[in-house]
Short mmCIF file of C-alpha atoms and ligand atoms in Angstrom, two decimals:
data_model
loop_
_atom_site.label_atom_id
_atom_site.label_comp_id
_atom_site.label_asym_id
_atom_site.label_seq_id
_atom_site.Cartn_x
_atom_site.Cartn_y
_atom_site.Cartn_z
CA UNK A 1 0.00 0.00 0.00
CA UNK A 2 1.99 2.97 -1.27
CA UNK A 3 -0.41 5.17 -3.32
CA UNK A 4 1.38 4.01 -6.48
CA UNK A 5 0.44 0.78 -8.28
CA UNK A 6 3.94 0.56 -9.78
CA UNK A 7 5.66 0.88 -6.40
CA UNK A 8 3.25 -1.75 -5.05
CA UNK A 9 4.28 -4.10 -7.88
CA UNK A 10 7.93 -3.43 -7.03
CA UNK A 11 7.27 -4.31 -3.36
CA UNK A 12 5.63 -7.54 -4.46
CA UNK A 13 8.47 -8.40 -6.87
CA UNK A 14 11.11 -7.93 -4.17
CA UNK A 15 9.37 -10.64 -2.14
CA UNK A 16 10.79 -13.30 -4.49
CA UNK A 17 14.13 -12.73 -2.72
CA UNK A 18 14.67 -15.26 0.08
CA UNK A 19 14.29 -13.75 3.56
CA UNK A 20 12.54 -10.59 2.32
CA UNK A 21 9.19 -9.87 4.02
CA UNK A 22 6.81 -6.92 3.50
CA UNK A 23 8.76 -4.55 5.77
CA UNK A 24 12.18 -5.19 4.22
CA UNK A 25 10.70 -5.06 0.70
CA UNK A 26 9.42 -1.58 1.53
CA UNK A 27 12.76 -0.52 2.98
CA UNK A 28 14.57 -1.79 -0.14
CA UNK A 29 12.19 -0.15 -2.62
CA UNK A 30 12.24 3.23 -0.88
CA UNK A 31 16.02 3.08 -0.44
CA UNK A 32 16.53 2.52 -4.18
CA UNK A 33 13.92 5.08 -5.30
CA UNK A 34 14.93 7.77 -2.80
CA UNK A 35 18.63 7.30 -2.27
CA UNK A 36 20.30 5.08 -4.85
CA UNK A 37 18.70 5.07 -8.30
CA UNK A 38 22.03 4.40 -10.08
CA UNK A 39 22.60 1.36 -7.83
CA UNK A 40 19.07 0.16 -8.54
CA UNK A 41 19.51 0.60 -12.29
CA UNK A 42 22.75 -1.37 -12.18
CA UNK A 43 21.05 -4.12 -10.17
CA UNK A 44 18.13 -4.34 -12.64
CA UNK A 45 20.45 -4.48 -15.65
CA UNK A 46 22.91 -7.02 -14.22
CA UNK A 47 20.11 -9.21 -12.85
CA UNK A 48 18.45 -9.29 -16.29
CA UNK A 49 21.79 -9.99 -17.98
CA UNK A 50 22.71 -12.76 -15.52
CA UNK A 51 19.34 -14.47 -15.94
CA UNK A 52 19.69 -14.29 -19.71
CA UNK A 53 23.33 -15.36 -19.99
CA UNK A 54 24.22 -17.55 -17.02
CA UNK A 55 23.79 -21.23 -17.76
CA UNK A 56 25.65 -24.35 -16.69
CA UNK A 57 29.35 -25.12 -17.18
CA UNK A 58 29.67 -27.80 -19.85
CA UNK A 59 32.07 -29.77 -17.66
CA UNK A 60 31.04 -29.37 -13.99
CA UNK A 61 27.56 -27.90 -14.49
CA UNK A 62 27.98 -25.07 -12.01
CA UNK A 63 26.53 -21.65 -12.86
CA UNK A 64 28.55 -19.68 -15.42
CA UNK A 65 28.04 -17.49 -18.49
CA UNK A 66 31.03 -19.14 -20.20
CA UNK A 67 31.22 -22.57 -21.80
CA UNK A 68 33.62 -23.60 -19.04
CA UNK A 69 33.66 -22.06 -15.56
CA UNK A 70 36.84 -20.55 -14.13
CA UNK A 71 37.53 -23.58 -11.95
CA UNK A 72 37.25 -26.00 -14.86
CA UNK A 73 39.60 -23.78 -16.91
CA UNK A 74 42.20 -23.74 -14.11
CA UNK A 75 45.29 -25.91 -14.58
CA UNK A 76 45.96 -26.03 -10.86
CA UNK A 77 43.27 -28.53 -9.87
CA UNK A 78 43.72 -32.28 -9.39
CA UNK A 79 42.10 -33.92 -12.44
CA UNK A 80 41.85 -37.33 -10.73
CA UNK A 81 39.56 -36.24 -7.91
CA UNK A 82 35.88 -35.42 -8.50
CA UNK A 83 33.47 -34.12 -5.86
CA UNK A 84 29.73 -34.40 -6.55
CA UNK A 85 27.52 -31.82 -4.79
CA UNK A 86 23.84 -30.95 -4.88
CA UNK A 87 24.17 -27.27 -5.80
CA UNK A 88 26.50 -24.43 -6.81
CA UNK A 89 26.08 -23.08 -3.26
CA UNK A 90 27.61 -26.31 -1.87
CA UNK A 91 30.52 -26.02 -4.29
CA UNK A 92 31.12 -22.44 -3.13
CA UNK A 93 30.94 -23.45 0.54
CA UNK A 94 33.57 -26.19 -0.01
CA UNK A 95 35.83 -23.80 -1.93
CA UNK A 96 35.54 -21.19 0.80
CA UNK A 97 36.44 -23.81 3.42
CA UNK A 98 39.65 -24.42 1.44
CA UNK A 99 41.75 -27.55 1.37
CA UNK A 100 40.04 -29.42 -1.48
CA UNK A 101 42.00 -29.20 -4.73
CA UNK A 102 40.06 -31.49 -7.08
CA UNK A 103 37.26 -31.05 -9.61
CA UNK A 104 33.50 -30.83 -9.11
CA UNK A 105 30.34 -32.16 -10.64
CA UNK A 106 27.36 -30.04 -9.65
CA UNK A 107 23.87 -31.52 -9.50
CA UNK A 108 20.86 -29.23 -9.33
CA UNK A 109 18.94 -30.82 -6.49
CA UNK A 110 18.57 -34.43 -5.40
CA UNK A 111 16.55 -37.41 -6.57
CA UNK A 112 12.98 -37.35 -5.30
CA UNK A 113 10.86 -40.02 -7.01
CA UNK A 114 7.71 -38.99 -5.11
CA UNK A 115 8.01 -35.48 -6.59
CA UNK A 116 8.80 -36.90 -10.01
CA UNK A 117 12.42 -35.71 -9.89
CA UNK A 118 14.62 -38.24 -11.68
CA UNK A 119 18.29 -38.36 -12.73
CA UNK A 120 17.84 -36.15 -15.83
CA UNK A 121 16.08 -33.44 -13.80
CA UNK A 122 19.18 -32.87 -11.68
CA UNK A 123 21.73 -33.35 -14.48
CA UNK A 124 22.91 -36.81 -13.45
CA UNK A 125 22.58 -38.01 -17.05
CA UNK A 126 25.60 -35.79 -17.84
CA UNK A 127 27.87 -37.59 -15.36
CA UNK A 128 28.65 -40.37 -17.84
CA UNK A 129 30.07 -37.99 -20.44
CA UNK A 130 31.97 -36.07 -17.73
CA UNK A 131 33.66 -39.30 -16.67
CA UNK A 132 34.66 -40.04 -20.28
CA UNK A 133 36.62 -36.75 -20.40
CA UNK A 134 39.54 -37.98 -18.30
CA UNK A 135 40.92 -40.51 -15.85
CA UNK A 136 39.35 -40.18 -12.39
CA UNK A 137 40.68 -42.11 -9.39
CA UNK A 138 38.19 -41.08 -6.74
CA UNK A 139 34.71 -39.62 -6.56
CA UNK A 140 33.65 -37.92 -3.33
CA UNK A 141 29.88 -38.15 -2.94
CA UNK A 142 29.24 -34.87 -1.12
CA UNK A 143 25.48 -34.74 -1.42
CA UNK A 144 23.65 -33.33 1.61
CA UNK A 145 23.50 -35.57 4.72
CA UNK A 146 19.71 -35.79 4.40
CA UNK A 147 17.50 -38.72 3.43
CA UNK A 148 17.27 -37.51 -0.18
CA UNK A 149 20.98 -36.66 -0.37
CA UNK A 150 21.95 -40.11 0.92
CA UNK A 151 19.55 -41.78 -1.53
CA UNK A 152 21.07 -39.77 -4.37
CA UNK A 153 24.58 -40.82 -3.30
CA UNK A 154 23.53 -44.48 -3.21
CA UNK A 155 21.97 -44.17 -6.66
CA UNK A 156 25.21 -42.71 -8.06
CA UNK A 157 27.28 -45.41 -6.32
CA UNK A 158 25.13 -48.10 -7.94
CA UNK A 159 25.62 -46.51 -11.38
CA UNK A 160 29.39 -46.52 -10.94
CA UNK A 161 29.68 -50.03 -9.50
CA UNK A 162 31.42 -51.52 -12.54
CA UNK A 163 34.01 -48.80 -12.87
CA UNK A 164 37.48 -48.75 -11.40
CA UNK A 165 36.83 -45.60 -9.35
CA UNK A 166 37.17 -45.32 -5.58
CA UNK A 167 34.01 -43.86 -4.02
CA UNK A 168 34.06 -41.92 -0.77
CA UNK A 169 31.74 -39.77 1.23
CA UNK A 170 32.41 -36.86 3.60
CA UNK A 171 33.14 -37.86 7.21
CA UNK A 172 30.20 -37.33 9.51
CA UNK A 173 31.60 -34.16 10.88
CA UNK A 174 28.74 -32.50 9.03
CA UNK A 175 25.57 -32.45 11.15
CA UNK A 176 22.92 -34.95 10.05
CA UNK A 177 19.76 -33.45 8.58
CA UNK A 178 21.54 -30.18 7.79
CA UNK A 179 22.43 -28.43 4.55
CA UNK A 180 26.06 -28.22 3.42
CA UNK A 181 25.62 -24.64 2.37
CA UNK A 182 25.30 -23.52 6.00
CA UNK A 183 28.07 -25.60 7.57
CA UNK A 184 31.09 -23.63 8.87
CA UNK A 185 34.40 -23.88 6.99
CA UNK A 186 36.33 -25.67 9.75
CA UNK A 187 33.79 -28.48 10.01
CA UNK A 188 33.72 -28.83 6.23
CA UNK A 189 37.52 -29.02 6.06
CA UNK A 190 37.68 -31.72 8.72
CA UNK A 191 34.92 -33.67 7.00
CA UNK A 192 36.96 -33.59 3.79
CA UNK A 193 40.10 -34.87 5.50
CA UNK A 194 38.22 -37.60 7.35
CA UNK A 195 36.35 -38.90 4.32
CA UNK A 196 35.62 -42.66 4.27
CA UNK A 197 35.17 -45.32 1.58
CA UNK A 198 31.57 -45.12 0.37
CA UNK A 199 30.87 -48.81 1.09
CA UNK A 200 31.21 -48.23 4.86
CA UNK A 201 28.15 -45.95 4.95
CA UNK B 1 34.02 -15.65 -5.69
CA UNK B 2 31.79 -17.86 -7.81
CA UNK B 3 33.85 -18.95 -10.88
CA UNK B 4 31.71 -16.63 -13.01
CA UNK B 5 32.51 -12.91 -13.39
CA UNK B 6 28.86 -12.18 -14.21
CA UNK B 7 27.56 -13.93 -11.09
CA UNK B 8 30.19 -12.04 -9.06
CA UNK B 9 28.89 -8.75 -10.51
CA UNK B 10 25.35 -9.82 -9.56
CA UNK B 11 26.48 -10.54 -5.98
CA UNK B 12 28.06 -7.11 -5.82
CA UNK B 13 24.97 -5.38 -7.28
CA UNK B 14 22.68 -7.01 -4.73
CA UNK B 15 24.73 -5.37 -1.98
CA UNK B 16 23.09 -2.01 -2.81
CA UNK B 17 20.00 -3.35 -1.04
CA UNK B 18 19.87 -2.25 2.61
CA UNK B 19 20.64 -5.06 5.05
CA UNK B 20 22.13 -7.37 2.41
CA UNK B 21 25.65 -8.63 3.21
CA UNK B 22 27.86 -11.04 1.22
CA UNK B 23 26.16 -14.19 2.51
CA UNK B 24 22.58 -13.06 1.80
CA UNK B 25 23.60 -11.65 -1.59
CA UNK B 26 24.89 -15.13 -2.47
CA UNK B 27 21.72 -16.79 -1.18
CA UNK B 28 19.58 -14.37 -3.23
CA UNK B 29 21.58 -14.76 -6.45
CA UNK B 30 21.65 -18.56 -6.31
CA UNK B 31 17.98 -18.71 -5.38
CA UNK B 32 17.01 -16.64 -8.43
CA UNK B 33 19.38 -18.44 -10.83
CA UNK B 34 18.64 -21.95 -9.58
CA UNK B 35 15.04 -21.85 -8.45
CA UNK B 36 13.12 -18.79 -9.63
CA UNK B 37 14.26 -17.30 -12.93
CA UNK B 38 10.76 -16.04 -13.83
CA UNK B 39 10.57 -14.24 -10.47
CA UNK B 40 14.02 -12.75 -11.05
CA UNK B 41 13.10 -11.58 -14.55
CA UNK B 42 9.94 -9.95 -13.23
CA UNK B 43 11.96 -8.22 -10.49
CA UNK B 44 14.56 -6.92 -12.97
CA UNK B 45 11.87 -5.59 -15.34
CA UNK B 46 9.70 -3.95 -12.69
CA UNK B 47 12.70 -2.46 -10.88
CA UNK B 48 13.92 -0.91 -14.15
CA UNK B 49 10.42 0.34 -14.96
CA UNK B 50 9.88 1.80 -11.48
CA UNK B 51 13.23 3.62 -11.56
CA UNK B 52 12.39 5.03 -14.99
CA UNK B 53 8.78 6.02 -14.33
CA UNK B 54 8.34 6.73 -10.63
CA UNK B 55 8.75 10.40 -9.83
CA UNK B 56 7.15 12.74 -7.32
CA UNK B 57 3.43 13.53 -6.96
CA UNK B 58 2.86 17.08 -8.22
CA UNK B 59 0.81 17.87 -5.12
CA UNK B 60 2.29 16.02 -2.11
CA UNK B 61 5.62 14.97 -3.64
CA UNK B 62 5.43 11.37 -2.53
CA UNK B 63 6.69 8.66 -4.90
CA UNK B 64 4.30 7.90 -7.76
CA UNK B 65 4.35 7.21 -11.50
CA UNK B 66 1.21 9.33 -11.97
CA UNK B 67 0.93 13.11 -11.96
CA UNK B 68 -1.08 12.83 -8.75
CA UNK B 69 -0.71 9.97 -6.26
CA UNK B 70 -3.71 7.90 -5.20
CA UNK B 71 -4.05 9.71 -1.88
CA UNK B 72 -4.08 13.14 -3.52
CA UNK B 73 -6.73 11.93 -6.00
CA UNK B 74 -8.95 10.64 -3.19
CA UNK B 75 -12.02 12.70 -2.30
CA UNK B 76 -12.23 11.24 1.19
CA UNK B 77 -9.34 13.16 2.78
CA UNK B 78 -9.63 16.36 4.83
CA UNK B 79 -8.38 19.18 2.59
CA UNK B 80 -7.81 21.56 5.50
CA UNK B 81 -5.22 19.45 7.30
CA UNK B 82 -1.66 19.04 5.98
CA UNK B 83 1.01 16.83 7.49
CA UNK B 84 4.66 17.49 6.52
CA UNK B 85 6.98 14.48 6.74
CA UNK B 86 10.62 13.83 5.82
CA UNK B 87 10.07 10.85 3.52
CA UNK B 88 7.55 8.63 1.70
CA UNK B 89 8.36 5.94 4.29
CA UNK B 90 7.12 8.24 7.09
CA UNK B 91 3.91 8.92 5.14
CA UNK B 92 3.36 5.16 4.76
CA UNK B 93 4.03 4.55 8.47
CA UNK B 94 1.45 7.18 9.46
CA UNK B 95 -1.11 5.77 7.01
CA UNK B 96 -0.56 2.25 8.34
CA UNK B 97 -1.04 3.51 11.90
CA UNK B 98 -4.46 4.81 10.79
CA UNK B 99 -6.45 7.65 12.32
CA UNK B 100 -5.07 10.56 10.31
CA UNK B 101 -7.44 11.66 7.53
CA UNK B 102 -5.75 14.78 6.11
CA UNK B 103 -3.28 15.51 3.32
CA UNK B 104 0.50 15.21 3.20
CA UNK B 105 3.47 17.16 1.99
CA UNK B 106 6.49 14.89 1.62
CA UNK B 107 10.02 16.26 1.93
CA UNK B 108 12.95 14.20 0.75
CA UNK B 109 15.26 14.52 3.72
CA UNK B 110 15.87 17.35 6.17
CA UNK B 111 17.80 20.60 6.10
CA UNK B 112 21.50 20.12 6.79
CA UNK B 113 23.47 23.32 6.08
CA UNK B 114 26.80 21.66 6.96
CA UNK B 115 26.21 19.08 4.20
CA UNK B 116 25.04 21.80 1.82
CA UNK B 117 21.42 20.55 1.89
CA UNK B 118 19.11 23.55 1.60
CA UNK B 119 15.32 23.99 1.18
CA UNK B 120 15.31 23.27 -2.59
CA UNK B 121 17.24 20.03 -2.13
CA UNK B 122 14.43 18.53 -0.05
CA UNK B 123 11.58 20.07 -2.06
CA UNK B 124 10.63 22.74 0.47
CA UNK B 125 10.53 25.34 -2.31
CA UNK B 126 7.37 23.59 -3.57
CA UNK B 127 5.48 24.12 -0.31
CA UNK B 128 4.47 27.67 -1.28
CA UNK B 129 2.67 26.54 -4.44
CA UNK B 130 1.08 23.61 -2.55
CA UNK B 131 -0.40 26.08 -0.04
CA UNK B 132 -1.82 28.21 -2.84
CA UNK B 133 -3.86 25.25 -4.09
CA UNK B 134 -6.48 25.40 -1.33
CA UNK B 135 -7.45 26.63 2.11
CA UNK B 136 -5.47 24.92 4.88
CA UNK B 137 -6.33 25.39 8.56
CA UNK B 138 -3.57 23.42 10.19
CA UNK B 139 -0.14 22.10 9.30
CA UNK B 140 1.27 19.23 11.37
CA UNK B 141 5.06 19.37 11.35
CA UNK B 142 5.82 15.64 11.55
CA UNK B 143 9.53 15.76 10.76
CA UNK B 144 11.69 13.27 12.67
CA UNK B 145 12.29 14.01 16.38
CA UNK B 146 16.01 14.45 15.71
CA UNK B 147 18.15 17.59 15.77
CA UNK B 148 17.90 17.99 11.98
CA UNK B 149 14.18 17.19 11.92
CA UNK B 150 13.47 19.76 14.63
CA UNK B 151 15.60 22.36 12.83
CA UNK B 152 13.67 21.69 9.62
CA UNK B 153 10.35 22.11 11.48
CA UNK B 154 11.51 25.41 12.94
CA UNK B 155 12.61 26.61 9.51
CA UNK B 156 9.18 25.80 8.06
CA UNK B 157 7.43 27.45 11.00
CA UNK B 158 9.43 30.63 10.40
CA UNK B 159 8.47 30.62 6.71
CA UNK B 160 4.77 30.34 7.59
CA UNK B 161 4.75 32.92 10.38
CA UNK B 162 2.69 35.50 8.48
CA UNK B 163 0.00 33.08 7.37
CA UNK B 164 -3.25 32.34 9.10
CA UNK B 165 -2.43 28.64 9.56
CA UNK B 166 -2.29 26.79 12.88
CA UNK B 167 1.01 24.90 13.28
CA UNK B 168 1.31 21.79 15.40
CA UNK B 169 3.83 19.06 16.00
CA UNK B 170 3.38 15.43 17.03
CA UNK B 171 3.16 14.82 20.79
CA UNK B 172 6.34 13.46 22.25
CA UNK B 173 5.04 9.99 22.39
CA UNK B 174 7.59 9.30 19.65
CA UNK B 175 11.00 8.46 21.14
CA UNK B 176 13.58 11.25 20.86
CA UNK B 177 16.47 10.55 18.48
CA UNK B 178 14.46 7.89 16.65
CA UNK B 179 13.13 7.64 13.10
CA UNK B 180 9.38 7.85 12.45
CA UNK B 181 9.57 5.05 9.95
CA UNK B 182 10.32 2.51 12.70
CA UNK B 183 7.83 3.69 15.35
CA UNK B 184 4.96 1.29 16.05
CA UNK B 185 1.46 2.22 14.91
CA UNK B 186 -0.06 2.63 18.38
CA UNK B 187 2.58 5.12 19.47
CA UNK B 188 2.19 7.03 16.19
CA UNK B 189 -1.60 7.18 16.61
CA UNK B 190 -1.32 8.51 20.13
CA UNK B 191 1.24 11.07 19.06
CA UNK B 192 -1.19 12.29 16.39
CA UNK B 193 -4.05 12.64 18.86
CA UNK B 194 -1.87 14.40 21.45
CA UNK B 195 -0.35 16.89 19.03
CA UNK B 196 0.47 20.35 20.46
CA UNK B 197 0.64 23.92 19.13
CA UNK B 198 4.04 24.31 17.49
CA UNK B 199 4.92 27.40 19.58
CA UNK B 200 5.06 25.29 22.74
CA UNK B 201 8.02 23.24 21.49
ZN1 ZN C 301 33.03 -25.97 -14.49
ZN1 ZN C 302 0.18 13.04 -3.73
#
């Protein structure tokens, strides 16, 4: 309720942002309109451009506007180690924790048969062609420690059964039922170092 | 740090929003890119449109894309009562509190000679022509109860000295040093009802 239908539509649109309720939407809209129109114009333009241009890395499937993301283009990463995560946010959290020097394969969610979400819906059908791109010694199944994440890890493990690749999972330093994205860096680092063979799960 | 320069620019752009730090900018960007691209596209389009089209109401100078805002077009408001506030957010807070049925005149900030902010910079030069549009019995000086807000109220009172208009201010139910925008509705309502002649300040 702002005496302007367009401002009201702006308030409503801002609510798509996670954690933004009516009061913070109003604070954001008035801040941009009253105090930072150039910043707002930049945000609108870059948001539109990012949504139009950012897709998935051909190799690891994280978010990028390029064919290959910057990590996949780097020559300083261990090509024989592949970490599979449920989202770009998880990949970022692991990178920020530091310590891991291998490659990634980024899913977009987890398997959820009851919701009709199968392997193709989360990009798992691309794993095969990723594996054909080079020799991989070990795959770290770093899906979330939730029921769906564990089920997704088991599904991947079954797919890879016949291959000569060591499978591991993160050590249970990460809290059960939680989301990787919100785990602190120290815990994540320790979980990486203490990773176990996948068969012992 | 996201392995995509464009996503990094998006993270940076989101930081113009008040209350958004690095972690929430990342959560917002990944949410839009991974889970709600249509919502993000709508936000980008409406934000750009609002910044291009929303200006000030010719009469009360609140934010609106029309020549006159919806409140100024309403026939149900008391034409003889005018409330002067420092921002559209203050006008919205008073409207949400309910009880006040008059008109508004919206400044965009307060006088601040040390920062070089004079009457024209906050739209005070338009007050004269607003007053010539109709008979006004009383002006409620509802600037913020801060040093600058009080100084602005006194400046306006001095300008209006020779006119046959009653001046009042909000009762000091509003906490000193605070910002109207964040005062709860009940306190605001009481402050409106207990308003005093401006000369008694
Ligand atoms: Zn990549
Ligand atoms: Zn108006």
